[in-house]
Coordinates of C-alpha atoms in Angstrom, one line a residue:
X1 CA 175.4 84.8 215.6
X2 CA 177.2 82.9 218.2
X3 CA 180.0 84.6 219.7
X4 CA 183.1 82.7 219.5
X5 CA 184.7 80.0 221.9
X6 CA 187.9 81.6 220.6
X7 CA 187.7 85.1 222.0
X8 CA 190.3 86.8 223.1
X9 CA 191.2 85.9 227.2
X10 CA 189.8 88.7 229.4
X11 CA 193.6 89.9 230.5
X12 CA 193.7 91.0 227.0
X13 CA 190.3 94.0 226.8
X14 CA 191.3 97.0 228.4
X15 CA 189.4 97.3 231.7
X16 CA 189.3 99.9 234.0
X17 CA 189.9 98.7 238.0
X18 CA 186.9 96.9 239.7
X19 CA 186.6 100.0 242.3
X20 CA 186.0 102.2 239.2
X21 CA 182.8 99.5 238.5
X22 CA 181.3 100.0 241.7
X23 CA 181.7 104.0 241.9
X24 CA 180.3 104.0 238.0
X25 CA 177.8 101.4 238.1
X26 CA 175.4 103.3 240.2
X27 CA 175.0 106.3 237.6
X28 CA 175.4 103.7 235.1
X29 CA 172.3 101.8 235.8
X30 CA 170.4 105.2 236.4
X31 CA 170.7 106.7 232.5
X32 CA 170.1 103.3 231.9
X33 CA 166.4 103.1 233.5
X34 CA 165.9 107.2 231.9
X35 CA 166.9 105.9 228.4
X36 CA 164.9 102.5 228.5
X37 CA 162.1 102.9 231.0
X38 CA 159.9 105.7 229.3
X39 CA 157.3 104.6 227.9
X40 CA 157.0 104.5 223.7
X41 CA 154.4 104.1 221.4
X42 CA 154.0 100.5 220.0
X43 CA 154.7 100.3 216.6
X44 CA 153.8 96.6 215.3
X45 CA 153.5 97.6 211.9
X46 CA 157.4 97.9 212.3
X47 CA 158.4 94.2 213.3
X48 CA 159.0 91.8 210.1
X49 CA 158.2 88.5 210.4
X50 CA 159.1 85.3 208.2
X51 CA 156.3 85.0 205.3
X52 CA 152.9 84.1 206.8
X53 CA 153.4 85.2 209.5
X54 CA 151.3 88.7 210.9
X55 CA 151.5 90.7 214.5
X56 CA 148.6 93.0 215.9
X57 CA 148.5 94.5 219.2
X58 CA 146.4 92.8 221.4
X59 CA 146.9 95.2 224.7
X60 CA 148.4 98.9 224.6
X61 CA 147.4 100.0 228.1
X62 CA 149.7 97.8 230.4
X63 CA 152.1 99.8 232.3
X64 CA 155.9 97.6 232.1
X65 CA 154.6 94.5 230.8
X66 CA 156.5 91.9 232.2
X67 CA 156.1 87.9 232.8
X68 CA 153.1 86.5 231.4
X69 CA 150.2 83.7 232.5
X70 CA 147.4 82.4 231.7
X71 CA 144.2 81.2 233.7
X72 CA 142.1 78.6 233.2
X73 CA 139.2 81.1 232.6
X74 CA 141.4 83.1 229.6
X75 CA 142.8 85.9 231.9
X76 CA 146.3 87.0 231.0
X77 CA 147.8 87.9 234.1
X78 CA 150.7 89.9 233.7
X79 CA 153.5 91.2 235.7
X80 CA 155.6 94.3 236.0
X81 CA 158.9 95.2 237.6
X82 CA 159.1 99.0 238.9
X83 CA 155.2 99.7 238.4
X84 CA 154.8 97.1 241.2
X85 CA 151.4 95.8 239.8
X86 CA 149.8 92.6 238.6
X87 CA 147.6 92.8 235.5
X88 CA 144.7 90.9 234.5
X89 CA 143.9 91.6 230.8
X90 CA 140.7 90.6 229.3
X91 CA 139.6 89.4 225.9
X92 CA 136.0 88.5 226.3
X93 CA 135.1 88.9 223.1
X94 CA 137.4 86.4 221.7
X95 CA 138.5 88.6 219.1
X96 CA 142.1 88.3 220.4
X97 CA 142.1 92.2 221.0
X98 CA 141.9 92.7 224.5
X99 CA 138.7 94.5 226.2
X100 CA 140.2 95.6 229.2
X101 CA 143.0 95.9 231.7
X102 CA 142.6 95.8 235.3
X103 CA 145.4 96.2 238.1
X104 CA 144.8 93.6 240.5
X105 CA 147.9 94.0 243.1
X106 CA 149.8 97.2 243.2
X107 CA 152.6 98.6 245.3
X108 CA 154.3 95.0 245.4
X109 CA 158.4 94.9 245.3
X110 CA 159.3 94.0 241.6
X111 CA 156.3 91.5 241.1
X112 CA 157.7 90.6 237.6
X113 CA 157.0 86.6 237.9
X114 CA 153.5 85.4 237.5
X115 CA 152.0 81.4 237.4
X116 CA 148.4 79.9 237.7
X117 CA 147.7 77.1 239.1
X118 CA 144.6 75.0 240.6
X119 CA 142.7 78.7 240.0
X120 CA 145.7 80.5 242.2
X121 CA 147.6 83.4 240.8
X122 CA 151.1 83.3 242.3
X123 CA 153.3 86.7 242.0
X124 CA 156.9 86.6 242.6
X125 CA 158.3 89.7 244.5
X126 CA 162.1 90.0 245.8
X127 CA 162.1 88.1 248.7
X128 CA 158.3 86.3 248.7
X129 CA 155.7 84.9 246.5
X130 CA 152.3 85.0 246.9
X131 CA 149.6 83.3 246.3
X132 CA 145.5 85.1 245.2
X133 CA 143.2 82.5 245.2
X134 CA 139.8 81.8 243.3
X135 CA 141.6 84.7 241.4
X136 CA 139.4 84.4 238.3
X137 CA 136.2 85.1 240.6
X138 CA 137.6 88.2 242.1
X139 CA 139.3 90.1 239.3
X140 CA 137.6 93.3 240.2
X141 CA 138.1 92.9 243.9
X142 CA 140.7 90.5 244.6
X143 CA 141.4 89.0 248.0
X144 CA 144.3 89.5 250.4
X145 CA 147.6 87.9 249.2
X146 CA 148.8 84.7 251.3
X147 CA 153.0 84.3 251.7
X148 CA 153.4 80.9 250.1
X149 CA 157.2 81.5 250.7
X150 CA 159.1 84.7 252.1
X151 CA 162.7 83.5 252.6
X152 CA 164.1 84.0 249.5
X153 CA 166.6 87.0 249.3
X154 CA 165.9 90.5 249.9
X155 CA 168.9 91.4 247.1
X156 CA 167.1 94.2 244.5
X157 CA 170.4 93.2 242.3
X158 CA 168.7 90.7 239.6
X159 CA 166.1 90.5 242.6
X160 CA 163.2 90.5 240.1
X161 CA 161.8 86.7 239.3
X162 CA 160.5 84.8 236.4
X163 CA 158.4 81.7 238.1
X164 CA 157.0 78.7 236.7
X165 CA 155.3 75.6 237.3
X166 CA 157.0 72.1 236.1
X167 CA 155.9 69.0 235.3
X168 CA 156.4 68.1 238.5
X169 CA 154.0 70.3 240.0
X170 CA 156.3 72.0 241.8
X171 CA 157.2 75.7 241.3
X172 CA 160.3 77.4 239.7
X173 CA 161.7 80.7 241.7
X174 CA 165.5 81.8 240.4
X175 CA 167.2 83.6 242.7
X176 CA 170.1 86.2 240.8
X177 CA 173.1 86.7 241.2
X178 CA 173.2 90.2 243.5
X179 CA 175.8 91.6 241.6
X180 CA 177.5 91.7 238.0
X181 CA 179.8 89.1 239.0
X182 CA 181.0 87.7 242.7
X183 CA 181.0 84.7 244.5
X184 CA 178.4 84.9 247.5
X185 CA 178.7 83.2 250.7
X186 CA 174.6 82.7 250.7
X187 CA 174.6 79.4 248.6
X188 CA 170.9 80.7 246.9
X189 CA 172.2 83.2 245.0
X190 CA 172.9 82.3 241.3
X191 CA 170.5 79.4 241.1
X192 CA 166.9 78.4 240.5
X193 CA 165.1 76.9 243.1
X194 CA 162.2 74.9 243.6
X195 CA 159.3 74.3 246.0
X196 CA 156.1 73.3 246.6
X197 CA 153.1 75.0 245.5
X198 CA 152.1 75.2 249.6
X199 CA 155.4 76.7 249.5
X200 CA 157.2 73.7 251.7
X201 CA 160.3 71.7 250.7
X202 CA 162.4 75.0 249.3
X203 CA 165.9 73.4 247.7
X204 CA 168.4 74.3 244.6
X205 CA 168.2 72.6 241.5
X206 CA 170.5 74.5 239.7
X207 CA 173.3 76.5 240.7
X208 CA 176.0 78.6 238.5
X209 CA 173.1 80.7 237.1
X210 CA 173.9 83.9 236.9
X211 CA 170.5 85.2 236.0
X212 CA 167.3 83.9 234.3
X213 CA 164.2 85.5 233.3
X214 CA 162.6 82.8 231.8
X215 CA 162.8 79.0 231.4
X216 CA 160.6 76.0 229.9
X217 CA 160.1 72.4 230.1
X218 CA 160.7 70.5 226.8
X219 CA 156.9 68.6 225.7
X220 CA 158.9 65.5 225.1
X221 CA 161.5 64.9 227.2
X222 CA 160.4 66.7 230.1
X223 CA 163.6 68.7 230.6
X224 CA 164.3 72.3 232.2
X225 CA 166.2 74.7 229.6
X226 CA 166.5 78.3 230.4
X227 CA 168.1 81.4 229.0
X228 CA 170.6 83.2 231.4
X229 CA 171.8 86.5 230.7
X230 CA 176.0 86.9 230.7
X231 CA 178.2 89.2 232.5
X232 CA 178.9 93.1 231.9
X233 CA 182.5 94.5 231.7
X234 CA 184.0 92.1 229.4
X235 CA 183.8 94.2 226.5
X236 CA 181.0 94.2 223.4
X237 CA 181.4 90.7 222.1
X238 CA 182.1 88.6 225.2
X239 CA 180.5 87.1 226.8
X240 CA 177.7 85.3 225.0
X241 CA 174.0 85.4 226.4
X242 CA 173.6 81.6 227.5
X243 CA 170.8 79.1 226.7
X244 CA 171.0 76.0 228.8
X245 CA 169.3 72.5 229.4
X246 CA 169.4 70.9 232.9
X247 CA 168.2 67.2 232.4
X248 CA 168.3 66.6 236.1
X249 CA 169.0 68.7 239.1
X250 CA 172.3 69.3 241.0
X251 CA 174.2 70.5 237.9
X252 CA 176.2 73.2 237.7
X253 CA 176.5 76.1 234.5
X254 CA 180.0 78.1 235.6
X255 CA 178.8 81.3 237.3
X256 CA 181.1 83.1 237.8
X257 CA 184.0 81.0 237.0
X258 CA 183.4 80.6 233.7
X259 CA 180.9 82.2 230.7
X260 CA 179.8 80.8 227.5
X261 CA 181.5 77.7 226.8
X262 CA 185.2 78.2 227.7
X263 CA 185.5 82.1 228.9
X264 CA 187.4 82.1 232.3
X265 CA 186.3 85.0 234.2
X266 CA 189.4 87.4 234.9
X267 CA 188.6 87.6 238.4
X268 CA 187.2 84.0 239.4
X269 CA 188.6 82.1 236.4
X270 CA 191.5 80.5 238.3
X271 CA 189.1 79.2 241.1
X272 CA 187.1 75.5 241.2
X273 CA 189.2 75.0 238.0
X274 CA 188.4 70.4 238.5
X275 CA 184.7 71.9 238.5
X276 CA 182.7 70.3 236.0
X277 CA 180.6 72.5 234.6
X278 CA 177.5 72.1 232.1
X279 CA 178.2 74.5 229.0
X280 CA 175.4 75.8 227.0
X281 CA 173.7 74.2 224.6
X282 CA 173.4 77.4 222.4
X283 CA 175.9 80.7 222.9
X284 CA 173.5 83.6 222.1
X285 CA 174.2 86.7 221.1
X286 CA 176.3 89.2 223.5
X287 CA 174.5 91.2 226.0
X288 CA 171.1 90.6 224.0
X289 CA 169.2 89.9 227.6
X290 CA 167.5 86.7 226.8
X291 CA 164.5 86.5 228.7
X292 CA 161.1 84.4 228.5
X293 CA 161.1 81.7 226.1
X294 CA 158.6 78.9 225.2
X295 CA 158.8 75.7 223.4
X296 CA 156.4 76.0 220.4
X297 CA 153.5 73.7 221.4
X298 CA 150.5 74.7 219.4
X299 CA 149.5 73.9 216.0
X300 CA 149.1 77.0 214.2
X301 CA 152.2 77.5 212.9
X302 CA 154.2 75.1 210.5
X303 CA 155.3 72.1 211.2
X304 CA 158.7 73.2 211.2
X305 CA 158.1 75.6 214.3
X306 CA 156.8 72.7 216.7
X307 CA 158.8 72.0 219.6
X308 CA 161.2 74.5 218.6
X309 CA 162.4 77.3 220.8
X310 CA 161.1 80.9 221.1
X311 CA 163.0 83.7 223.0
X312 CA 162.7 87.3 223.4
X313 CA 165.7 89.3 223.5
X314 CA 165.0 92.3 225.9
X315 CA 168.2 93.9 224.2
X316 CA 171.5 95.5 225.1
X317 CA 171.9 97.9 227.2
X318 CA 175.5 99.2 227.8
X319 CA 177.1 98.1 224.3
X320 CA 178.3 100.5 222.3
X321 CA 176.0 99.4 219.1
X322 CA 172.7 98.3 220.2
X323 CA 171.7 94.7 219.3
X324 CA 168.6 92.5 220.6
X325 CA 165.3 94.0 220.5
X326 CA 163.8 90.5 218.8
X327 CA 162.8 87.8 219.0
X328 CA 164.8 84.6 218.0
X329 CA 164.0 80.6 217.2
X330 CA 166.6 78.0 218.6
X331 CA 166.2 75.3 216.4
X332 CA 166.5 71.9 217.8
X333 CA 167.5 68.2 215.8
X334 CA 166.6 65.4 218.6
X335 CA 167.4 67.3 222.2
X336 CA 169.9 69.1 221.0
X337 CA 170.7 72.9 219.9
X338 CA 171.4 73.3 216.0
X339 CA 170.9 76.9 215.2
X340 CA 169.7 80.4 216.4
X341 CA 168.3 82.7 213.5
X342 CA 166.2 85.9 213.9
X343 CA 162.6 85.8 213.7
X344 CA 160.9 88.7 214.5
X345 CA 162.7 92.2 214.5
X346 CA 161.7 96.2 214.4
X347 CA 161.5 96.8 218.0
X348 CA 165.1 98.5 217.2
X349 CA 164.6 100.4 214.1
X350 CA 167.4 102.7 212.5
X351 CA 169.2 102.7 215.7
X352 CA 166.3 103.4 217.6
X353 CA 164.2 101.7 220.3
X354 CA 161.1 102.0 220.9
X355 CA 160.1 98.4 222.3
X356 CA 161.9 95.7 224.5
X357 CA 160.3 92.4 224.0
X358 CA 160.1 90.4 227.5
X359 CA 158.3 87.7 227.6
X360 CA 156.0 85.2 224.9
X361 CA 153.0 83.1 225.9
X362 CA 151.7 80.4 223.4
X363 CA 147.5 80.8 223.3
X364 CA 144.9 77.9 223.2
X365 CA 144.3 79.0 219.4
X366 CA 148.6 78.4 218.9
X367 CA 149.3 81.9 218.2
X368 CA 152.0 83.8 220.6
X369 CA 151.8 86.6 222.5
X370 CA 154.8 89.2 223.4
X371 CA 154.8 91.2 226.1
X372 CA 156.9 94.7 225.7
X373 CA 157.9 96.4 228.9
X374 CA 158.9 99.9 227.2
X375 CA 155.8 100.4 225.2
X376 CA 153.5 99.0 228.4
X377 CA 151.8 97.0 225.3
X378 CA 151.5 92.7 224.2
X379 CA 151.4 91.9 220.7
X380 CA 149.9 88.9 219.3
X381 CA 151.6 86.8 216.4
X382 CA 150.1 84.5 214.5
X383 CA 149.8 82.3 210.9
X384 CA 147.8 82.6 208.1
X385 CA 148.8 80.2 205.7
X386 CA 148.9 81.7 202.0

């Protein structure tokens, strides 16, 4: 599944002239939002699992499900990206079927990040996040939003934000790349930054990123990895989806000089060439739009799944045969990457899609939830051994 180091060099795919890109992409990204953004019927019945392994839908009723987190009371919060709401879904009877859905924020710009800390929801939009407190207390009448932070961006391009708290106790906030592929003079775009959770002390720990929608701290070592989603225009099989690890900050992972692991970009190849830049620790699939992904913490799966890496592939959108729609285990020997193998699949069925996993979020009770932006739906998956 990885793509190969050994592609051919850009100069060799036929590509039409940049200009054509930026009269085309417009249009492009329009059919693209008709074909994908309707809203389908969720069909878990469809998705095969390894043996042992069942999914149920847990929520149908959530409008572009999004980022996912958890509150100390059980609420799933859950974002969205063009809804512009904040969920709160409810499972009061513990039967892991949720009871209801509320909308708790609604007309925010592209509020698809979501974290909960110290009973706080915090919702990343564009260029803010905000922060509902005692949020668990006031599902049903929530009070007024406070602006942790509102300097970041106002870029919609790769604007939306997956955010998360680290060990640290500081909070996560990428900021995109506002483009498919350029080098901006604003040195926070293409990076993940961090803060604190009063919002203070704002700085880059990453840079080269071109954009991430999801990222996870490893239970033992402590370490960032995140998924990062490669550049258009390069033709179906290059370049590779990325996922990364950044053991400490200040590193840089090649945007937009270079993709994968040794894939000069045709325009910014040439440039920062004595660079050294971190390659991924696993080349994904191309175009598969890795998103959220988890380290396996809990304890109801096999042994085998523990500490190992989770990621939903949101799925292509401009190749010419569909791939993605799934979700994949990265395997891991020590701190380091071995393989990448499907592990759930269906949401793309006989050519077909009719779900886009986004983001997963490992219960109390160890089983996983998915959330699926096309179907507005979250699925849970869990193990039942035979």
């Amino acid at each position: 599944m990885k793509a190969s180091p050994s592609s051919p060099p850009a100069r060799e795919v036929a590509m039409p002239p940049y200009s054509m890109y930026r009269f085309l992409l417009p249009l492009i990204l329009l059919l693209a939002a008709a074909t994908f953004c309707n809203a389908a019927q969720p069909m878990p019945a469809k998705i095969t699992l390894p043996s042992g392994f069942s999914i149920a839908l847990y929520a149908d009723n959530v409008p572009g499900a999004r980022s996912m987190a958890l509150g100390t009371k059980g609420t799933l919060f859950v974002g969205s990206r063009d809804e512009g709401k904040v969920y709160a879904v409810l499972d009061r009877n513990g039967d892991h079927v949720a009871d209801e859905v509320i909308t708790i924020a609604k007309g925010l710009e592209m509020p698809n990040g979501v974290a909960f800390r110290n009973g706080s929801l915090y919702v990343a939009e564009v260029s803010r996040v905000l922060r509902y407190d005692n949020i668990e207390a006031r599902l049903r009448n929530p009070p007024r939003p406070i602006a942790v932070n509102a300097s970041f961006p106002d870029k919609s391009h790769h604007g939306w934000k997956f955010i998360r708290f680290g060990p640290d106790g500081r909070l996560y906030v990428p900021v995109g790349a506002p483009c498919n592929v350029c080098e901006e003079k604003d040195p926070r775009f293409a990076t993940i930054m961090r803060m604190n959770a009063d919002g203070s002390n704002l700085e880059i720990f990453a840079r080269g990123v071109r954009n991430t929608v999801g990222f996870d701290w490893h239970p033992r070592t402590g370490e960032l990895w995140f998924t990062d989603n490669g550049r258009d225009w390069l033709g179906d099989n290059i370049p590779p989806d990325e996922l990364n690890r950044a053991p400490r900050p200040g590193l840089h992972f090649g945007f937009p000089y270079r993709h994968g692991r040794n894939i000069p970009d045709p325009e910014y190849g040439t440039k920062r060439t004595k660079d050294r830049f971190v390659p991924p620790e696993m080349e994904l699939g191309p175009h598969v739009a890795a998103l959220g992904m988890r380290f396996y913490t809990g304890t109801m799966f096999p042994e085998r799944y523990r500490n190992q890496i989770f990621i939903a592939e949101h799925g292509s959108w401009n190749r010419s045969e569909r791939i993605g729609y799934r979700i994949t285990l990265v395997r891991l020997e020590g701190n380091r990457a071995v393989s990448y193998e499907p592990f759930a699949e269906g949401w793309l069925n006989n050519g077909k899609v009719w779900g886009r996993p986004v983001d997963l979020q490992i219960m109390p009770d160890g089983s996983m939830l998915v959330s699926d932006d096309k179907a507005g739906a979250i699925y849970r998956i869990s193990y039942q051994r035979k």
